[in-house]
């Protein structure tokens, strides 16, 4: 099993470039099912999750090829299969995103139940509610969901989401683009990845307005055509490097960023006393020789503090003098990193969805496990500031979601080794 050996050392410093966003590229790849013509996507990160989506599209009869550095060409003209196998879906929860495009284009989809990170129950009732509102007949069995569109096709309608689910908003948007009439998604997710998807769909000829607000209007069109698109930078990777500078008390210039997308992290780091400045080429983060103070965070849908950065931020808070409260409101089981951080000398107590961090600890190396993607990132950050050499296992979680993780961290001075034993 592959592991990381992480040795703490000097503060990280230098420049690093952020990749295209994992959470944006997966829905974009699913959306490429829609037009039945070639689409090109640029700035695609080379990640295990992208490989899974590539395999799913190929299993449908499509052709997906890397045509240069970070460029993916997807041709879904031939669509011979409309069923996503358990083997593929169990490797990545976002596989469910093929359902909306398949229903829109083919009127049928069968998807085995999603896998991916085990952070809470993660139901898909809102996706199903949306498909049904547009007229699809959906049967959800124990281990698969099957849906078909009756004669006459999907028909636009209003869909109110009980909570602003990112995946449900994306899936319903993709189902609605070819429907008859107009669909409104209310209490929609407002994440930048939703805006990126809407831009891609509009380039194909869709008519979507309001993406990035809580009400998205989708006027159905008769057909879509192939197009090209560049993925937005990964705001979660950006935030991870911001925290790398903070936790090692270093300074990093982070390139290829959209500063607006990381505003909640910028605000919180500044509250703690870290310098975050806009530079010509990106975002400059400096925590060198600063007197840092604790702060409280509460995760919320965008533009609130992202749940994906809750665990990396908690690692940082464990090292800052003072007490902090971290409240997780998006997922119900996202404190799995706490036990591991405590094994490294942190003092964190959880009470339901609340974690109380008594900071100011000097973290110590330990043998720890990456229980999910972001927990893995949190432990790498903790290890970079801990005394000694930390052994981190189950690192495939990290490699699912961060491109050239080791290379990038090494380029700013981190001492990380990947071993296969
Ligand atoms: C996406 C991101 C993930 C991020 C999350 C929240 C991708 C590939 N993943 O996941 O990194 O942590 O947004 O920002 O983009 N829910 C329901 N019913 C549903 C769907 C969701 O109750 O049908 C609940 C979930 O259990 C969870 C909350 O809504 O508590 C948010 O989930 P959602 O926004 O759907 O997350 P994902 O799209 O799975």
Short mmCIF file of C-alpha atoms and ligand atoms in Angstrom, two decimals:
data_model
loop_
_atom_site.label_atom_id
_atom_site.label_comp_id
_atom_site.label_asym_id
_atom_site.label_seq_id
_atom_site.Cartn_x
_atom_site.Cartn_y
_atom_site.Cartn_z
CA UNK A 1 0.00 0.00 0.00
CA UNK A 2 1.34 3.43 -0.93
CA UNK A 3 2.18 5.82 1.90
CA UNK A 4 3.57 9.28 2.38
CA UNK A 5 6.49 9.87 4.72
CA UNK A 6 6.31 13.51 5.68
CA UNK A 7 9.08 15.28 7.52
CA UNK A 8 8.58 18.68 9.05
CA UNK A 9 11.22 21.22 8.33
CA UNK A 10 11.54 24.78 7.37
CA UNK A 11 8.58 27.04 6.60
CA UNK A 12 7.31 26.43 3.06
CA UNK A 13 8.13 29.17 0.59
CA UNK A 14 8.07 29.84 -3.13
CA UNK A 15 5.55 29.78 -5.94
CA UNK A 16 3.00 27.18 -6.84
CA UNK A 17 0.41 26.93 -9.61
CA UNK A 18 -3.10 25.67 -9.00
CA UNK A 19 -4.67 23.10 -11.38
CA UNK A 20 -8.13 23.09 -12.96
CA UNK A 21 -10.85 22.32 -10.42
CA UNK A 22 -11.65 18.66 -9.77
CA UNK A 23 -15.18 19.50 -8.69
CA UNK A 24 -15.76 21.51 -11.87
CA UNK A 25 -14.27 19.09 -14.37
CA UNK A 26 -16.35 16.07 -13.34
CA UNK A 27 -19.72 17.69 -14.18
CA UNK A 28 -18.18 19.19 -17.35
CA UNK A 29 -17.14 15.72 -18.50
CA UNK A 30 -20.63 14.39 -17.76
CA UNK A 31 -22.14 17.32 -19.67
CA UNK A 32 -20.10 16.34 -22.74
CA UNK A 33 -22.57 13.44 -23.13
CA UNK A 34 -25.26 15.93 -24.15
CA UNK A 35 -24.36 17.25 -27.62
CA UNK A 36 -23.38 14.06 -29.44
CA UNK A 37 -20.49 16.04 -30.93
CA UNK A 38 -16.86 16.49 -29.89
CA UNK A 39 -16.09 18.73 -26.90
CA UNK A 40 -12.66 19.89 -25.80
CA UNK A 41 -11.90 20.72 -22.19
CA UNK A 42 -8.69 22.53 -21.23
CA UNK A 43 -6.85 22.68 -17.89
CA UNK A 44 -8.14 19.25 -16.93
CA UNK A 45 -6.27 17.93 -13.90
CA UNK A 46 -4.79 14.45 -14.29
CA UNK A 47 -6.51 12.81 -11.31
CA UNK A 48 -7.82 9.36 -10.42
CA UNK A 49 -11.38 10.77 -10.34
CA UNK A 50 -10.98 12.16 -13.86
CA UNK A 51 -9.81 8.70 -14.90
CA UNK A 52 -12.95 7.15 -13.42
CA UNK A 53 -15.22 9.58 -15.31
CA UNK A 54 -13.17 8.88 -18.47
CA UNK A 55 -13.76 5.13 -17.96
CA UNK A 56 -17.49 5.69 -17.43
CA UNK A 57 -17.85 7.72 -20.64
CA UNK A 58 -15.81 5.11 -22.52
CA UNK A 59 -18.03 2.33 -21.14
CA UNK A 60 -21.00 4.19 -22.69
CA UNK A 61 -19.35 3.89 -26.13
CA UNK A 62 -17.68 7.31 -26.22
CA UNK A 63 -14.08 8.23 -26.96
CA UNK A 64 -12.16 10.24 -24.39
CA UNK A 65 -8.57 11.15 -25.18
CA UNK A 66 -5.83 13.34 -23.78
CA UNK A 67 -4.78 15.49 -26.76
CA UNK A 68 -2.02 17.44 -25.06
CA UNK A 69 -1.10 18.67 -21.64
CA UNK A 70 -4.32 19.10 -19.69
CA UNK A 71 -6.51 18.87 -22.82
CA UNK A 72 -9.23 16.29 -23.01
CA UNK A 73 -11.26 15.59 -26.12
CA UNK A 74 -14.58 13.87 -25.53
CA UNK A 75 -16.61 12.44 -28.38
CA UNK A 76 -19.92 10.94 -27.29
CA UNK A 77 -21.49 10.66 -30.74
CA UNK A 78 -21.76 6.88 -30.37
CA UNK A 79 -23.67 6.12 -27.24
CA UNK A 80 -24.23 2.39 -27.08
CA UNK A 81 -24.77 1.91 -23.34
CA UNK A 82 -26.74 3.97 -20.83
CA UNK A 83 -25.82 2.06 -17.72
CA UNK A 84 -23.01 3.02 -15.32
CA UNK A 85 -21.61 -0.17 -13.75
CA UNK A 86 -21.21 -0.77 -10.03
CA UNK A 87 -17.48 -1.32 -10.51
CA UNK A 88 -17.04 2.24 -11.84
CA UNK A 89 -19.61 4.10 -9.77
CA UNK A 90 -18.39 2.58 -6.52
CA UNK A 91 -15.04 4.28 -7.15
CA UNK A 92 -16.49 7.78 -7.27
CA UNK A 93 -19.68 9.30 -5.96
CA UNK A 94 -19.77 12.04 -8.62
CA UNK A 95 -20.55 9.30 -11.19
CA UNK A 96 -24.21 10.05 -10.43
CA UNK A 97 -23.75 13.19 -12.57
CA UNK A 98 -24.10 11.16 -15.78
CA UNK A 99 -27.76 10.59 -14.95
CA UNK A 100 -29.07 14.04 -15.91
CA UNK A 101 -27.32 14.15 -19.32
CA UNK A 102 -28.31 10.56 -20.18
CA UNK A 103 -31.95 11.25 -19.35
CA UNK A 104 -31.93 14.45 -21.39
CA UNK A 105 -30.32 12.92 -24.46
CA UNK A 106 -31.42 9.27 -24.40
CA UNK A 107 -34.49 9.25 -22.15
CA UNK A 108 -33.02 6.43 -20.08
CA UNK A 109 -30.31 5.95 -17.45
CA UNK A 110 -29.31 3.33 -14.94
CA UNK A 111 -26.66 4.11 -12.35
CA UNK A 112 -25.48 1.90 -9.53
CA UNK A 113 -25.30 3.56 -6.13
CA UNK A 114 -22.43 6.01 -5.77
CA UNK A 115 -19.28 5.42 -3.73
CA UNK A 116 -16.54 7.97 -2.99
CA UNK A 117 -15.67 9.61 0.33
CA UNK A 118 -17.59 8.22 3.30
CA UNK A 119 -18.54 11.57 4.79
CA UNK A 120 -22.06 11.10 6.05
CA UNK A 121 -25.12 9.54 4.46
CA UNK A 122 -24.93 11.66 1.27
CA UNK A 123 -28.37 10.77 -0.10
CA UNK A 124 -29.45 11.57 -3.66
CA UNK A 125 -33.13 12.25 -2.98
CA UNK A 126 -32.86 15.80 -4.33
CA UNK A 127 -31.45 14.59 -7.65
CA UNK A 128 -34.40 12.20 -7.93
CA UNK A 129 -36.91 14.86 -6.89
CA UNK A 130 -35.61 17.09 -9.70
CA UNK A 131 -35.80 14.39 -12.38
CA UNK A 132 -39.34 13.52 -11.29
CA UNK A 133 -40.41 17.16 -11.38
CA UNK A 134 -39.37 17.20 -15.05
CA UNK A 135 -41.52 14.12 -15.71
CA UNK A 136 -39.00 11.26 -15.45
CA UNK A 137 -40.08 7.98 -13.89
CA UNK A 138 -37.49 6.95 -11.34
CA UNK A 139 -37.09 3.63 -9.55
CA UNK A 140 -34.56 3.71 -6.71
CA UNK A 141 -33.64 0.16 -5.68
CA UNK A 142 -31.18 -0.93 -3.00
CA UNK A 143 -28.10 -0.71 -5.18
CA UNK A 144 -29.15 1.16 -8.31
CA UNK A 145 -31.36 3.92 -9.68
CA UNK A 146 -33.11 3.52 -12.98
CA UNK A 147 -34.96 6.33 -14.72
CA UNK A 148 -36.75 6.77 -17.99
CA UNK A 149 -38.53 9.59 -19.73
CA UNK A 150 -42.07 8.93 -20.95
CA UNK A 151 -43.23 9.69 -24.52
CA UNK A 152 -43.04 13.41 -25.27
CA UNK A 153 -39.79 14.02 -23.34
CA UNK A 154 -38.93 15.92 -20.21
CA UNK A 155 -41.02 19.01 -19.48
CA UNK A 156 -39.66 22.09 -17.70
CA UNK A 157 -41.04 22.89 -14.24
CA UNK A 158 -40.07 24.53 -10.96
CA UNK A 159 -37.86 22.50 -8.65
CA UNK A 160 -37.31 23.68 -5.10
CA UNK A 161 -34.29 22.08 -3.41
CA UNK A 162 -34.74 21.51 0.34
CA UNK A 163 -31.02 22.22 0.67
CA UNK A 164 -28.75 23.73 -1.98
CA UNK A 165 -27.05 20.52 -3.10
CA UNK A 166 -24.21 21.06 -5.57
CA UNK A 167 -24.62 17.70 -7.31
CA UNK A 168 -28.43 17.92 -7.50
CA UNK A 169 -28.26 21.44 -8.96
CA UNK A 170 -25.79 20.22 -11.62
CA UNK A 171 -27.71 17.08 -12.46
CA UNK A 172 -31.07 18.86 -12.75
CA UNK A 173 -29.53 21.65 -14.83
CA UNK A 174 -28.11 19.08 -17.26
CA UNK A 175 -31.42 17.18 -17.42
CA UNK A 176 -33.35 20.40 -18.11
CA UNK A 177 -31.30 21.85 -20.99
CA UNK A 178 -33.08 19.78 -23.64
CA UNK A 179 -36.52 19.69 -21.93
CA UNK A 180 -39.64 21.21 -23.41
CA UNK A 181 -40.31 24.57 -21.76
CA UNK A 182 -38.61 26.36 -18.90
CA UNK A 183 -37.20 24.96 -15.66
CA UNK A 184 -36.51 26.99 -12.53
CA UNK A 185 -34.21 25.53 -9.88
CA UNK A 186 -34.93 27.37 -6.63
CA UNK A 187 -32.69 27.32 -3.57
CA UNK A 188 -30.04 26.20 -6.05
CA UNK A 189 -26.38 25.79 -5.09
CA UNK A 190 -24.34 28.92 -5.94
CA UNK A 191 -20.85 27.38 -6.07
CA UNK A 192 -18.41 28.59 -8.78
CA UNK A 193 -18.48 25.06 -10.23
CA UNK A 194 -22.20 25.56 -11.01
CA UNK A 195 -21.38 28.76 -12.90
CA UNK A 196 -18.61 26.97 -14.81
CA UNK A 197 -21.00 24.20 -15.84
CA UNK A 198 -23.67 26.71 -16.93
CA UNK A 199 -21.07 28.56 -19.04
CA UNK A 200 -20.04 25.29 -20.72
CA UNK A 201 -23.68 24.34 -21.40
CA UNK A 202 -24.45 27.82 -22.75
CA UNK A 203 -21.47 27.49 -25.10
CA UNK A 204 -23.12 24.30 -26.40
CA UNK A 205 -26.25 26.33 -27.15
CA UNK A 206 -28.18 25.94 -23.88
CA UNK A 207 -30.12 28.89 -22.45
CA UNK A 208 -29.29 29.14 -18.75
CA UNK A 209 -29.52 32.28 -16.65
CA UNK A 210 -28.95 32.95 -12.97
CA UNK A 211 -26.20 30.38 -12.30
CA UNK A 212 -24.33 31.61 -9.23
CA UNK A 213 -27.57 32.85 -7.62
CA UNK A 214 -30.22 30.85 -5.76
CA UNK A 215 -32.57 30.72 -8.76
CA UNK A 216 -31.47 29.23 -12.05
CA UNK A 217 -33.66 29.55 -15.14
CA UNK A 218 -33.16 26.99 -17.91
CA UNK A 219 -35.07 27.45 -21.16
CA UNK A 220 -35.06 24.12 -22.97
CA UNK A 221 -33.55 24.06 -26.47
CA UNK A 222 -33.97 21.51 -29.27
CA UNK A 223 -30.31 20.63 -29.72
CA UNK A 224 -26.81 21.29 -28.51
CA UNK A 225 -23.49 21.32 -30.32
CA UNK A 226 -19.88 20.48 -29.45
CA UNK A 227 -17.71 23.23 -27.96
CA UNK A 228 -14.47 23.99 -26.11
CA UNK A 229 -14.05 25.21 -22.55
CA UNK A 230 -11.36 25.92 -19.95
CA UNK A 231 -11.93 24.65 -16.41
CA UNK A 232 -11.85 27.19 -13.56
CA UNK A 233 -8.92 26.97 -11.10
CA UNK A 234 -9.42 24.71 -8.10
CA UNK A 235 -10.45 26.86 -5.15
CA UNK A 236 -10.02 23.98 -2.69
CA UNK A 237 -6.45 23.35 -3.87
CA UNK A 238 -5.84 27.12 -3.65
CA UNK A 239 -7.07 27.12 -0.06
CA UNK A 240 -4.93 24.07 0.75
CA UNK A 241 -1.79 25.99 -0.31
CA UNK A 242 -2.96 29.06 1.62
CA UNK A 243 -3.11 26.84 4.69
CA UNK A 244 0.25 25.27 3.86
CA UNK A 245 1.79 28.74 4.14
CA UNK A 246 -0.15 29.43 7.34
CA UNK A 247 0.55 26.19 9.20
CA UNK A 248 4.29 26.14 8.40
CA UNK A 249 4.54 29.90 9.07
CA UNK A 250 5.88 30.30 5.57
CA UNK A 251 5.14 32.45 2.52
CA UNK A 252 3.75 31.24 -0.79
CA UNK A 253 2.71 32.94 -4.02
CA UNK A 254 -0.20 30.96 -5.40
CA UNK A 255 -0.76 31.32 -9.14
CA UNK A 256 -3.83 30.61 -11.30
CA UNK A 257 -6.41 31.62 -8.71
CA UNK A 258 -9.74 33.42 -8.69
CA UNK A 259 -9.40 35.40 -5.45
CA UNK A 260 -13.18 35.83 -5.11
CA UNK A 261 -13.60 32.05 -4.92
CA UNK A 262 -11.48 31.84 -1.75
CA UNK A 263 -12.84 34.92 0.03
CA UNK A 264 -14.07 33.00 3.10
CA UNK A 265 -10.61 31.47 3.61
CA UNK A 266 -8.88 34.82 3.04
CA UNK A 267 -11.16 36.48 5.59
CA UNK A 268 -10.55 33.83 8.24
CA UNK A 269 -6.78 33.69 7.72
CA UNK A 270 -6.62 37.47 8.01
CA UNK A 271 -8.61 37.28 11.25
CA UNK A 272 -5.92 34.93 12.54
CA UNK A 273 -3.20 37.42 11.63
CA UNK A 274 -1.95 35.87 8.37
CA UNK A 275 -1.19 38.26 5.51
CA UNK A 276 -3.16 37.51 2.34
CA UNK A 277 -2.62 39.94 -0.52
CA UNK A 278 -3.49 40.15 -4.18
CA UNK A 279 -0.29 40.10 -6.21
CA UNK A 280 0.18 40.65 -9.95
CA UNK A 281 0.43 36.96 -10.59
CA UNK A 282 -1.84 35.52 -7.92
CA UNK A 283 -2.40 35.43 -4.21
CA UNK A 284 0.45 36.03 -1.76
CA UNK A 285 0.11 34.41 1.66
CA UNK A 286 2.59 35.16 4.43
CA UNK A 287 2.56 33.83 7.99
CA UNK A 288 6.25 34.34 8.77
CA UNK A 289 7.12 35.63 12.22
CA UNK A 290 3.52 36.61 12.94
CA UNK A 291 1.66 36.50 16.21
CA UNK A 292 -1.31 34.37 15.17
CA UNK A 293 -4.62 34.17 17.03
CA UNK A 294 -7.49 31.68 17.09
CA UNK A 295 -10.81 32.09 15.27
CA UNK A 296 -14.12 30.25 14.89
CA UNK A 297 -15.41 28.74 11.66
CA UNK A 298 -18.76 27.41 10.51
CA UNK A 299 -19.12 25.58 7.20
CA UNK A 300 -21.93 26.66 4.88
CA UNK A 301 -22.89 26.39 1.22
CA UNK A 302 -21.05 28.89 -1.04
CA UNK A 303 -20.30 31.76 -0.50
CA UNK A 304 -19.93 30.54 3.09
CA UNK A 305 -16.89 28.73 4.43
CA UNK A 306 -16.40 25.51 2.37
CA UNK A 307 -16.83 22.18 4.11
CA UNK A 308 -13.93 20.85 2.03
CA UNK A 309 -11.54 23.19 3.86
CA UNK A 310 -12.90 22.56 7.35
CA UNK A 311 -10.38 19.81 8.14
CA UNK A 312 -7.27 21.55 6.69
CA UNK A 313 -8.25 24.72 8.59
CA UNK A 314 -8.66 22.71 11.77
CA UNK A 315 -5.07 21.44 11.48
CA UNK A 316 -3.93 25.05 11.34
CA UNK A 317 -6.12 26.09 14.29
CA UNK A 318 -4.58 23.30 16.38
CA UNK A 319 -1.25 25.14 16.09
CA UNK A 320 -2.53 28.65 16.87
CA UNK A 321 -2.61 29.93 20.46
CA UNK A 322 -6.15 30.09 21.90
CA UNK A 323 -9.48 28.27 21.64
CA UNK A 324 -11.47 27.88 18.42
CA UNK A 325 -14.87 26.41 17.63
CA UNK A 326 -15.47 24.66 14.32
CA UNK A 327 -19.06 23.93 13.33
CA UNK A 328 -19.80 21.59 10.41
CA UNK A 329 -23.28 22.13 8.95
CA UNK A 330 -22.98 20.57 5.49
CA UNK A 331 -22.06 16.93 6.17
CA UNK A 332 -22.87 15.00 9.33
CA UNK A 333 -19.74 12.84 9.51
CA UNK A 334 -16.85 15.08 8.67
CA UNK A 335 -14.74 14.97 11.82
CA UNK A 336 -12.90 11.74 11.04
CA UNK A 337 -9.59 13.63 10.97
CA UNK A 338 -10.03 14.71 14.61
CA UNK A 339 -8.92 11.38 16.10
CA UNK A 340 -5.88 11.39 13.82
CA UNK A 341 -4.98 15.01 14.66
CA UNK A 342 -5.29 14.19 18.38
CA UNK A 343 -2.87 11.30 17.85
CA UNK A 344 -0.46 13.95 16.59
CA UNK A 345 -0.77 15.93 19.80
CA UNK A 346 -3.70 18.22 18.98
CA UNK A 347 -6.32 18.85 21.63
CA UNK A 348 -9.70 18.72 19.89
CA UNK A 349 -12.99 17.60 21.40
CA UNK A 350 -16.14 17.00 19.37
CA UNK A 351 -19.75 17.39 20.44
CA UNK A 352 -22.04 16.44 17.56
CA UNK A 353 -21.41 18.84 14.72
CA UNK A 354 -19.14 21.05 16.86
CA UNK A 355 -15.40 20.70 17.46
CA UNK A 356 -13.60 22.58 20.19
CA UNK A 357 -9.95 23.15 19.39
CA UNK A 358 -7.57 24.09 22.19
CA UNK A 359 -4.77 25.48 20.09
CA UNK A 360 -1.16 26.37 20.56
CA UNK A 361 0.05 22.78 20.45
CA UNK A 362 3.33 21.67 18.97
CA UNK A 363 2.23 18.72 16.85
CA UNK A 364 4.20 15.47 16.97
CA UNK A 365 4.70 12.93 14.22
CA UNK A 366 2.61 9.73 14.29
CA UNK A 367 1.31 6.93 12.08
CA UNK A 368 -1.98 8.28 10.74
CA UNK A 369 -4.60 7.35 8.17
CA UNK A 370 -6.22 9.53 5.49
CA UNK A 371 -9.88 8.67 6.02
CA UNK A 372 -11.08 10.79 3.11
CA UNK A 373 -9.70 13.21 0.55
CA UNK A 374 -9.75 16.44 2.56
CA UNK A 375 -8.91 14.71 5.85
CA UNK A 376 -5.84 13.44 4.02
CA UNK A 377 -4.86 16.99 3.04
CA UNK A 378 -5.42 18.12 6.64
CA UNK A 379 -3.04 15.44 7.92
CA UNK A 380 -0.34 16.33 5.39
CA UNK A 381 -0.55 19.94 6.56
CA UNK A 382 -0.39 18.87 10.21
CA UNK A 383 2.60 16.63 9.44
CA UNK A 384 4.43 19.49 7.73
CA UNK A 385 4.35 21.41 11.02
CA UNK A 386 4.88 18.41 13.34
CA UNK A 387 8.15 17.28 14.91
CA UNK A 388 9.62 14.17 13.30
CA UNK A 389 8.48 11.98 10.42
CA UNK A 390 4.80 11.23 9.97
CA UNK A 391 3.65 8.13 8.13
CA UNK A 392 0.37 8.70 6.31
CA UNK A 393 -1.46 5.74 4.78
CA UNK A 394 -4.54 5.42 2.48
CA UNK A 395 -3.11 8.23 0.37
CA UNK A 396 -5.11 7.19 -2.69
CA UNK A 397 -7.80 9.49 -1.27
CA UNK A 398 -5.43 12.44 -1.74
CA UNK A 399 -4.39 11.33 -5.21
CA UNK A 400 -8.06 11.20 -6.22
CA UNK A 401 -8.34 14.93 -5.79
CA UNK A 402 -4.99 16.76 -5.90
CA UNK A 403 -2.93 16.88 -9.10
CA UNK A 404 0.86 16.36 -8.79
CA UNK A 405 0.42 16.68 -5.02
CA UNK A 406 3.92 15.60 -4.01
CA UNK A 407 5.69 17.50 -6.80
CA UNK A 408 3.90 20.73 -5.97
CA UNK A 409 4.56 20.47 -2.24
CA UNK A 410 8.19 19.54 -2.85
CA UNK A 411 8.62 22.55 -5.13
CA UNK A 412 7.87 24.83 -2.16
CA UNK A 413 10.25 23.01 0.15
CA UNK A 414 8.19 20.17 1.66
CA UNK A 415 9.97 16.96 2.51
CA UNK A 416 7.48 14.28 1.38
CA UNK A 417 8.36 10.83 0.12
CA UNK A 418 5.94 8.35 -1.46
CA UNK A 419 6.69 4.73 -0.63
CA UNK A 420 4.98 1.60 -1.90
CA UNK A 421 5.48 -0.78 1.02
C1 LIG B 1 -19.95 18.51 -3.78
C2 LIG B 1 -18.45 18.39 -3.88
C3 LIG B 1 -17.85 18.11 -2.52
C4 LIG B 1 -18.31 19.14 -1.49
C5 LIG B 1 -19.83 19.28 -1.50
C6 LIG B 1 -20.34 20.43 -0.63
C7 LIG B 1 -18.19 17.54 -6.14
C8 LIG B 1 -17.74 16.41 -7.00
N1 LIG B 1 -18.12 17.33 -4.79
O1 LIG B 1 -20.43 17.23 -3.35
O2 LIG B 1 -16.42 18.14 -2.63
O3 LIG B 1 -17.90 18.74 -0.20
O4 LIG B 1 -20.30 19.53 -2.86
O5 LIG B 1 -19.73 21.62 -1.01
O6 LIG B 1 -18.53 18.61 -6.61
N2 LIG B 1 -27.92 16.10 0.09
C9 LIG B 1 -29.17 15.58 0.30
N3 LIG B 1 -29.83 15.04 -0.78
C10 LIG B 1 -29.31 15.04 -2.02
C11 LIG B 1 -28.03 15.57 -2.23
C12 LIG B 1 -27.35 16.10 -1.15
O7 LIG B 1 -29.66 15.58 1.42
O8 LIG B 1 -29.98 14.55 -2.95
C13 LIG B 1 -27.17 16.65 1.24
C14 LIG B 1 -25.86 15.89 1.48
O9 LIG B 1 -26.08 14.72 2.25
C15 LIG B 1 -25.04 16.91 2.20
C16 LIG B 1 -25.48 18.23 1.55
O10 LIG B 1 -26.73 17.96 0.93
O11 LIG B 1 -25.36 16.93 3.57
C17 LIG B 1 -24.52 18.78 0.54
O12 LIG B 1 -24.29 17.83 -0.48
P1 LIG B 1 -23.99 18.22 -1.98
O13 LIG B 1 -23.94 19.71 -2.10
O14 LIG B 1 -24.93 17.48 -2.86
O15 LIG B 1 -22.54 17.64 -2.19
P2 LIG B 1 -21.98 16.87 -3.46
O16 LIG B 1 -22.53 17.46 -4.71
O17 LIG B 1 -22.08 15.41 -3.23
#
